[in-house]
Amino acid sequence: MLDDPFVLAGRRFTSRLIVGTGKYRDLDQTREALARSGAEIVTVALRRIELKPGQGSLLDAIDPKRYALLPNTAGCYDAEEAIRTCHLARELGMTDFVKLEVIGDRRTLFPDVEETLRAARILVKEGFVVLPYTNDDPVMARKLEDAGCAAVMPLAAPIGSGLGIRNPHNLRIILESAKIPVIVDAGVGTASDAAVAMELGCHAVLMNTGIAGARDPLLMAEAMRDGVIAGRKAFLAGRMPRRLHAAASSPEGGLLE
């Protein structure tokens, strides 16, 4: 959809699907899944990969001419740890775009929103373009926007759960007031989940396990691509009003007696 770009911190993208790079069988499958997804932004967990390209590193599967790299702070449990990880990405010459993820609970992987907000404020002051993973709380979304984040990334459901959007009403509230992109992050399990997120008006969807955890990850990458596109088109088209009772599809006037 070339006439409907996704604009993130001044950068324009055609695809509204952002994909992760974990849990694939091997680098070849990773590379092919990324290609079939049509994604232009790819996120990488810095604390969980070998950082030396050419030595079997995940980075070997990511063509820097084709994809914008989005390093993330997955595995961090406090603001200081997340900030150090972002500094590492900068030192490696990756990018100033970072996905900020500060986990508050090891079992549910829900975010620690207080630590996330604290880290976001510091990173924004240091010149990073911060995309924070957070819960679906409209108040926290507003605080992160006020802190200078380039987008807000509320979860649909717990990371890796595949449960789909559990609270569309909160997402609607966030969308009503946000002046920055809203990107659904975590919990998307299949293409219909991605389509629902886009139909709500979300600007993009980020996923990893929904593709990598499928029985056929390559086919699911294509399905997720198509689901995001279909959902965005439906949002732009505007759905028909919901009615309690039936309405005839054919005109009733002018019928022959």
mmCIF file of C-alpha atoms in Angstrom:
data_model
loop_
_atom_site.group_PDB
_atom_site.id
_atom_site.type_symbol
_atom_site.label_atom_id
_atom_site.label_comp_id
_atom_site.label_asym_id
_atom_site.label_seq_id
_atom_site.Cartn_x
_atom_site.Cartn_y
_atom_site.Cartn_z
ATOM 1 C CA MET A 1 0.000 0.000 0.000
ATOM 2 C CA LEU A 2 2.422 2.596 -1.302
ATOM 3 C CA ASP A 3 -0.082 5.444 -0.887
ATOM 4 C CA ASP A 4 -0.543 4.693 2.827
ATOM 5 C CA PRO A 5 2.937 4.726 4.395
ATOM 6 C CA PHE A 6 3.665 3.866 7.997
ATOM 7 C CA VAL A 7 5.586 6.853 9.394
ATOM 8 C CA LEU A 8 7.732 6.226 12.458
ATOM 9 C CA ALA A 9 9.849 9.058 13.858
ATOM 10 C CA GLY A 10 10.023 10.642 10.422
ATOM 11 C CA ARG A 11 10.917 7.431 8.571
ATOM 12 C CA ARG A 12 8.454 6.037 6.028
ATOM 13 C CA PHE A 13 7.769 2.340 5.607
ATOM 14 C CA THR A 14 5.452 0.445 3.279
ATOM 15 C CA SER A 15 4.888 -2.525 5.590
ATOM 16 C CA ARG A 16 3.062 -2.213 8.889
ATOM 17 C CA LEU A 17 4.302 -5.578 10.108
ATOM 18 C CA ILE A 18 7.355 -5.643 12.397
ATOM 19 C CA VAL A 19 8.833 -9.056 13.056
ATOM 20 C CA GLY A 20 11.144 -10.618 15.593
ATOM 21 C CA THR A 21 13.946 -13.059 14.898
ATOM 22 C CA GLY A 22 13.833 -15.595 17.736
ATOM 23 C CA LYS A 23 12.695 -19.244 17.863
ATOM 24 C CA TYR A 24 13.229 -20.196 14.229
ATOM 25 C CA ARG A 25 14.733 -23.574 13.344
ATOM 26 C CA ASP A 26 17.863 -22.114 11.760
ATOM 27 C CA LEU A 27 19.206 -19.054 9.963
ATOM 28 C CA ASP A 28 17.826 -20.169 6.596
ATOM 29 C CA GLN A 29 14.301 -20.391 7.968
ATOM 30 C CA THR A 30 14.745 -17.036 9.685
ATOM 31 C CA ARG A 31 15.887 -15.426 6.458
ATOM 32 C CA GLU A 32 13.020 -16.876 4.428
ATOM 33 C CA ALA A 33 10.356 -16.013 7.019
ATOM 34 C CA LEU A 34 11.516 -12.400 7.102
ATOM 35 C CA ALA A 35 11.332 -12.212 3.320
ATOM 36 C CA ARG A 36 7.852 -13.732 3.098
ATOM 37 C CA SER A 37 6.488 -11.478 5.839
ATOM 38 C CA GLY A 38 7.190 -8.388 3.761
ATOM 39 C CA ALA A 39 8.444 -6.659 6.915
ATOM 40 C CA GLU A 40 10.851 -3.752 6.645
ATOM 41 C CA ILE A 41 11.632 -3.471 10.369
ATOM 42 C CA VAL A 42 13.218 -6.418 12.167
ATOM 43 C CA THR A 43 13.817 -6.559 15.899
ATOM 44 C CA VAL A 44 16.724 -8.389 17.532
ATOM 45 C CA ALA A 45 17.248 -9.224 21.219
ATOM 46 C CA LEU A 46 20.797 -8.029 21.873
ATOM 47 C CA ARG A 47 21.224 -10.008 25.085
ATOM 48 C CA ARG A 48 20.367 -13.305 23.383
ATOM 49 C CA ILE A 49 22.432 -13.360 20.196
ATOM 50 C CA GLU A 50 26.014 -13.679 19.058
ATOM 51 C CA LEU A 51 26.971 -10.153 18.015
ATOM 52 C CA LYS A 52 29.775 -11.054 15.599
ATOM 53 C CA PRO A 53 28.515 -11.359 11.998
ATOM 54 C CA GLY A 54 30.080 -14.163 9.986
ATOM 55 C CA GLN A 55 30.255 -16.551 12.917
ATOM 56 C CA GLY A 56 26.815 -18.087 12.666
ATOM 57 C CA SER A 57 25.266 -14.946 14.075
ATOM 58 C CA LEU A 58 21.595 -14.118 13.686
ATOM 59 C CA LEU A 59 22.770 -10.849 12.183
ATOM 60 C CA ASP A 60 23.940 -12.835 9.138
ATOM 61 C CA ALA A 61 20.273 -13.486 8.280
ATOM 62 C CA ILE A 62 19.354 -9.797 8.259
ATOM 63 C CA ASP A 63 20.242 -7.823 5.146
ATOM 64 C CA PRO A 64 20.904 -4.242 6.347
ATOM 65 C CA LYS A 65 20.036 -2.929 2.879
ATOM 66 C CA ARG A 66 16.617 -4.540 3.058
ATOM 67 C CA TYR A 67 15.623 -4.218 6.713
ATOM 68 C CA ALA A 68 15.767 -1.521 9.362
ATOM 69 C CA LEU A 69 17.261 -3.134 12.443
ATOM 70 C CA LEU A 70 15.458 -2.522 15.726
ATOM 71 C CA PRO A 71 17.570 -3.748 18.670
ATOM 72 C CA ASN A 72 15.533 -4.574 21.756
ATOM 73 C CA THR A 73 16.212 -4.956 25.457
ATOM 74 C CA ALA A 74 14.459 -8.307 25.950
ATOM 75 C CA GLY A 75 15.695 -10.032 29.085
ATOM 76 C CA CYS A 76 16.210 -6.816 31.050
ATOM 77 C CA TYR A 77 14.564 -6.490 34.471
ATOM 78 C CA ASP A 78 15.407 -2.939 35.494
ATOM 79 C CA ALA A 79 16.000 0.437 33.899
ATOM 80 C CA GLU A 80 19.786 0.380 34.308
ATOM 81 C CA GLU A 81 20.101 -2.970 32.549
ATOM 82 C CA ALA A 82 17.936 -1.785 29.667
ATOM 83 C CA ILE A 83 19.873 1.460 29.309
ATOM 84 C CA ARG A 84 23.197 -0.406 29.190
ATOM 85 C CA THR A 85 21.822 -2.650 26.449
ATOM 86 C CA CYS A 86 20.785 0.382 24.391
ATOM 87 C CA HIS A 87 24.252 1.862 24.848
ATOM 88 C CA LEU A 88 25.693 -1.409 23.521
ATOM 89 C CA ALA A 89 23.542 -1.138 20.394
ATOM 90 C CA ARG A 90 24.797 2.388 19.836
ATOM 91 C CA GLU A 91 28.423 1.359 20.354
ATOM 92 C CA LEU A 92 27.981 -1.411 17.777
ATOM 93 C CA GLY A 93 26.798 1.213 15.304
ATOM 94 C CA MET A 94 23.380 -0.358 14.902
ATOM 95 C CA THR A 95 20.836 2.428 15.255
ATOM 96 C CA ASP A 96 19.375 4.903 17.724
ATOM 97 C CA PHE A 97 15.965 3.239 17.266
ATOM 98 C CA VAL A 98 15.426 0.861 20.186
ATOM 99 C CA LYS A 99 12.581 -1.288 21.415
ATOM 100 C CA LEU A 100 12.529 -0.755 25.169
ATOM 101 C CA GLU A 101 11.436 -3.820 27.113
ATOM 102 C CA VAL A 102 11.744 -4.003 30.911
ATOM 103 C CA ILE A 103 10.159 -7.136 32.353
ATOM 104 C CA GLY A 104 8.571 -7.103 35.792
ATOM 105 C CA ASP A 105 7.616 -10.763 36.242
ATOM 106 C CA ARG A 106 9.489 -13.832 34.985
ATOM 107 C CA ARG A 107 6.393 -16.045 34.764
ATOM 108 C CA THR A 108 4.011 -13.764 32.886
ATOM 109 C CA LEU A 109 6.637 -11.515 31.239
ATOM 110 C CA PHE A 110 4.413 -8.530 31.923
ATOM 111 C CA PRO A 111 6.289 -5.222 31.739
ATOM 112 C CA ASP A 112 7.502 -3.274 34.750
ATOM 113 C CA VAL A 113 5.881 -0.017 33.712
ATOM 114 C CA GLU A 114 7.602 2.105 36.374
ATOM 115 C CA GLU A 115 11.065 0.958 35.289
ATOM 116 C CA THR A 116 10.055 1.254 31.637
ATOM 117 C CA LEU A 117 9.011 4.868 32.093
ATOM 118 C CA ARG A 118 12.189 5.676 34.035
ATOM 119 C CA ALA A 119 14.388 4.155 31.348
ATOM 120 C CA ALA A 120 12.411 5.863 28.572
ATOM 121 C CA ARG A 121 12.937 9.310 30.056
ATOM 122 C CA ILE A 122 16.688 8.784 30.291
ATOM 123 C CA LEU A 123 17.055 7.252 26.832
ATOM 124 C CA VAL A 124 15.032 9.996 25.145
ATOM 125 C CA LYS A 125 17.296 12.615 26.744
ATOM 126 C CA GLU A 126 20.293 10.701 25.383
ATOM 127 C CA GLY A 127 18.950 10.928 21.842
ATOM 128 C CA PHE A 128 17.486 7.462 21.389
ATOM 129 C CA VAL A 129 14.274 6.896 19.434
ATOM 130 C CA VAL A 130 12.382 4.877 22.027
ATOM 131 C CA LEU A 131 9.614 2.374 21.252
ATOM 132 C CA PRO A 132 8.449 1.016 24.630
ATOM 133 C CA TYR A 133 6.698 -2.298 25.241
ATOM 134 C CA THR A 134 4.031 -1.667 27.866
ATOM 135 C CA ASN A 135 0.707 -2.951 29.134
ATOM 136 C CA ASP A 136 -2.616 -1.788 27.683
ATOM 137 C CA ASP A 137 -3.010 1.001 30.253
ATOM 138 C CA PRO A 138 -4.075 4.314 28.643
ATOM 139 C CA VAL A 139 -2.574 6.307 31.531
ATOM 140 C CA MET A 140 0.860 4.744 31.099
ATOM 141 C CA ALA A 141 0.611 5.165 27.325
ATOM 142 C CA ARG A 142 0.068 8.889 27.844
ATOM 143 C CA LYS A 143 3.010 9.140 30.246
ATOM 144 C CA LEU A 144 5.308 7.394 27.776
ATOM 145 C CA GLU A 145 4.190 9.752 25.033
ATOM 146 C CA ASP A 146 4.789 12.735 27.314
ATOM 147 C CA ALA A 147 8.272 11.347 28.023
ATOM 148 C CA GLY A 148 9.090 11.728 24.326
ATOM 149 C CA CYS A 149 8.716 8.159 23.064
ATOM 150 C CA ALA A 150 8.329 7.819 19.301
ATOM 151 C CA ALA A 151 5.543 5.241 19.628
ATOM 152 C CA VAL A 152 3.766 3.276 22.303
ATOM 153 C CA MET A 153 3.590 -0.519 22.106
ATOM 154 C CA PRO A 154 0.811 -1.998 24.265
ATOM 155 C CA LEU A 155 0.549 -5.769 24.527
ATOM 156 C CA ALA A 156 -2.379 -7.659 23.069
ATOM 157 C CA ALA A 157 -1.758 -10.538 25.492
ATOM 158 C CA PRO A 158 1.255 -11.974 27.343
ATOM 159 C CA ILE A 159 4.418 -12.474 25.286
ATOM 160 C CA GLY A 160 4.356 -15.730 23.350
ATOM 161 C CA SER A 161 0.834 -16.647 24.482
ATOM 162 C CA GLY A 162 -0.898 -16.368 21.099
ATOM 163 C CA LEU A 163 -4.127 -15.390 22.850
ATOM 164 C CA GLY A 164 -4.872 -12.453 20.571
ATOM 165 C CA ILE A 165 -6.240 -9.096 21.698
ATOM 166 C CA ARG A 166 -7.695 -9.529 25.191
ATOM 167 C CA ASN A 167 -8.832 -5.947 25.745
ATOM 168 C CA PRO A 168 -9.724 -4.093 22.541
ATOM 169 C CA HIS A 169 -11.528 -1.432 24.575
ATOM 170 C CA ASN A 170 -8.314 -0.228 26.220
ATOM 171 C CA LEU A 171 -6.595 -0.141 22.857
ATOM 172 C CA ARG A 172 -9.405 2.045 21.547
ATOM 173 C CA ILE A 173 -8.929 4.465 24.443
ATOM 174 C CA ILE A 174 -5.186 4.611 23.811
ATOM 175 C CA LEU A 175 -5.807 5.263 20.120
ATOM 176 C CA GLU A 176 -8.284 8.057 20.885
ATOM 177 C CA SER A 177 -5.711 10.173 22.676
ATOM 178 C CA ALA A 178 -2.306 9.139 21.309
ATOM 179 C CA LYS A 179 -0.554 11.516 18.925
ATOM 180 C CA ILE A 180 2.185 8.994 18.194
ATOM 181 C CA PRO A 181 1.892 5.579 16.498
ATOM 182 C CA VAL A 182 0.308 2.761 18.494
ATOM 183 C CA ILE A 183 1.923 -0.598 17.731
ATOM 184 C CA VAL A 184 0.401 -3.778 19.129
ATOM 185 C CA ASP A 185 3.204 -5.873 20.596
ATOM 186 C CA ALA A 186 2.965 -9.419 22.000
ATOM 187 C CA GLY A 187 0.222 -12.029 22.064
ATOM 188 C CA VAL A 188 -0.736 -12.101 18.379
ATOM 189 C CA GLY A 189 -1.298 -15.749 17.452
ATOM 190 C CA THR A 190 -2.712 -15.796 13.946
ATOM 191 C CA ALA A 191 -3.571 -13.581 10.991
ATOM 192 C CA SER A 192 -7.043 -12.707 12.275
ATOM 193 C CA ASP A 193 -5.490 -11.271 15.458
ATOM 194 C CA ALA A 194 -3.280 -9.025 13.343
ATOM 195 C CA ALA A 195 -6.255 -7.976 11.223
ATOM 196 C CA VAL A 196 -8.294 -7.062 14.321
ATOM 197 C CA ALA A 197 -5.463 -4.892 15.637
ATOM 198 C CA MET A 198 -5.304 -3.020 12.359
ATOM 199 C CA GLU A 199 -9.100 -2.709 12.103
ATOM 200 C CA LEU A 200 -9.088 -1.012 15.503
ATOM 201 C CA GLY A 201 -6.820 1.646 14.017
ATOM 202 C CA CYS A 202 -3.447 0.527 15.346
ATOM 203 C CA HIS A 203 -0.618 1.741 13.151
ATOM 204 C CA ALA A 204 1.427 -1.473 13.086
ATOM 205 C CA VAL A 205 1.792 -4.900 14.678
ATOM 206 C CA LEU A 206 4.942 -6.500 16.089
ATOM 207 C CA MET A 207 5.188 -10.260 16.452
ATOM 208 C CA ASN A 208 7.639 -13.132 16.727
ATOM 209 C CA THR A 209 6.192 -16.345 18.171
ATOM 210 C CA GLY A 210 2.995 -16.002 16.139
ATOM 211 C CA ILE A 211 5.120 -16.726 13.064
ATOM 212 C CA ALA A 212 8.040 -18.740 14.412
ATOM 213 C CA GLY A 213 5.795 -20.935 16.578
ATOM 214 C CA ALA A 214 3.434 -21.918 13.761
ATOM 215 C CA ARG A 215 3.491 -25.432 12.298
ATOM 216 C CA ASP A 216 4.592 -23.846 9.013
ATOM 217 C CA PRO A 217 6.371 -20.566 9.881
ATOM 218 C CA LEU A 218 6.946 -19.602 6.261
ATOM 219 C CA LEU A 219 3.286 -19.901 5.314
ATOM 220 C CA MET A 220 2.278 -18.092 8.518
ATOM 221 C CA ALA A 221 4.661 -15.249 7.661
ATOM 222 C CA GLU A 222 2.692 -14.754 4.456
ATOM 223 C CA ALA A 223 -0.628 -15.009 6.312
ATOM 224 C CA MET A 224 0.439 -12.384 8.851
ATOM 225 C CA ARG A 225 1.547 -10.088 6.042
ATOM 226 C CA ASP A 226 -1.832 -10.426 4.349
ATOM 227 C CA GLY A 227 -3.743 -10.087 7.634
ATOM 228 C CA VAL A 228 -2.072 -6.769 8.423
ATOM 229 C CA ILE A 229 -2.782 -5.458 4.927
ATOM 230 C CA ALA A 230 -6.425 -6.591 5.015
ATOM 231 C CA GLY A 231 -6.988 -5.110 8.464
ATOM 232 C CA ARG A 232 -5.525 -1.774 7.447
ATOM 233 C CA LYS A 233 -7.671 -1.646 4.307
ATOM 234 C CA ALA A 234 -10.781 -2.452 6.345
ATOM 235 C CA PHE A 235 -9.952 0.339 8.791
ATOM 236 C CA LEU A 236 -9.518 2.849 5.981
ATOM 237 C CA ALA A 237 -12.690 1.654 4.263
ATOM 238 C CA GLY A 238 -14.793 1.966 7.423
ATOM 239 C CA ARG A 239 -16.916 -0.984 8.416
ATOM 240 C CA MET A 240 -20.684 -1.006 8.007
ATOM 241 C CA PRO A 241 -22.747 -0.067 11.081
ATOM 242 C CA ARG A 242 -23.694 -2.916 13.399
ATOM 243 C CA ARG A 243 -27.440 -3.526 13.512
ATOM 244 C CA LEU A 244 -29.568 -5.509 15.913
ATOM 245 C CA HIS A 245 -31.948 -6.641 13.171
ATOM 246 C CA ALA A 246 -31.598 -7.786 9.571
ATOM 247 C CA ALA A 247 -31.473 -5.372 6.653
ATOM 248 C CA ALA A 248 -32.288 -6.635 3.155
ATOM 249 C CA SER A 249 -29.349 -6.639 0.755
ATOM 250 C CA SER A 250 -31.566 -5.932 -2.254
ATOM 251 C CA PRO A 251 -33.737 -2.803 -2.552
ATOM 252 C CA GLU A 252 -37.321 -3.350 -1.513
ATOM 253 C CA GLY A 253 -38.819 -0.510 -3.548
ATOM 254 C CA GLY A 254 -40.231 -1.050 -7.047
ATOM 255 C CA LEU A 255 -41.122 -4.706 -6.534
ATOM 256 C CA LEU A 256 -43.656 -6.108 -9.023
ATOM 257 C CA GLU A 257 -46.962 -7.057 -7.456
#
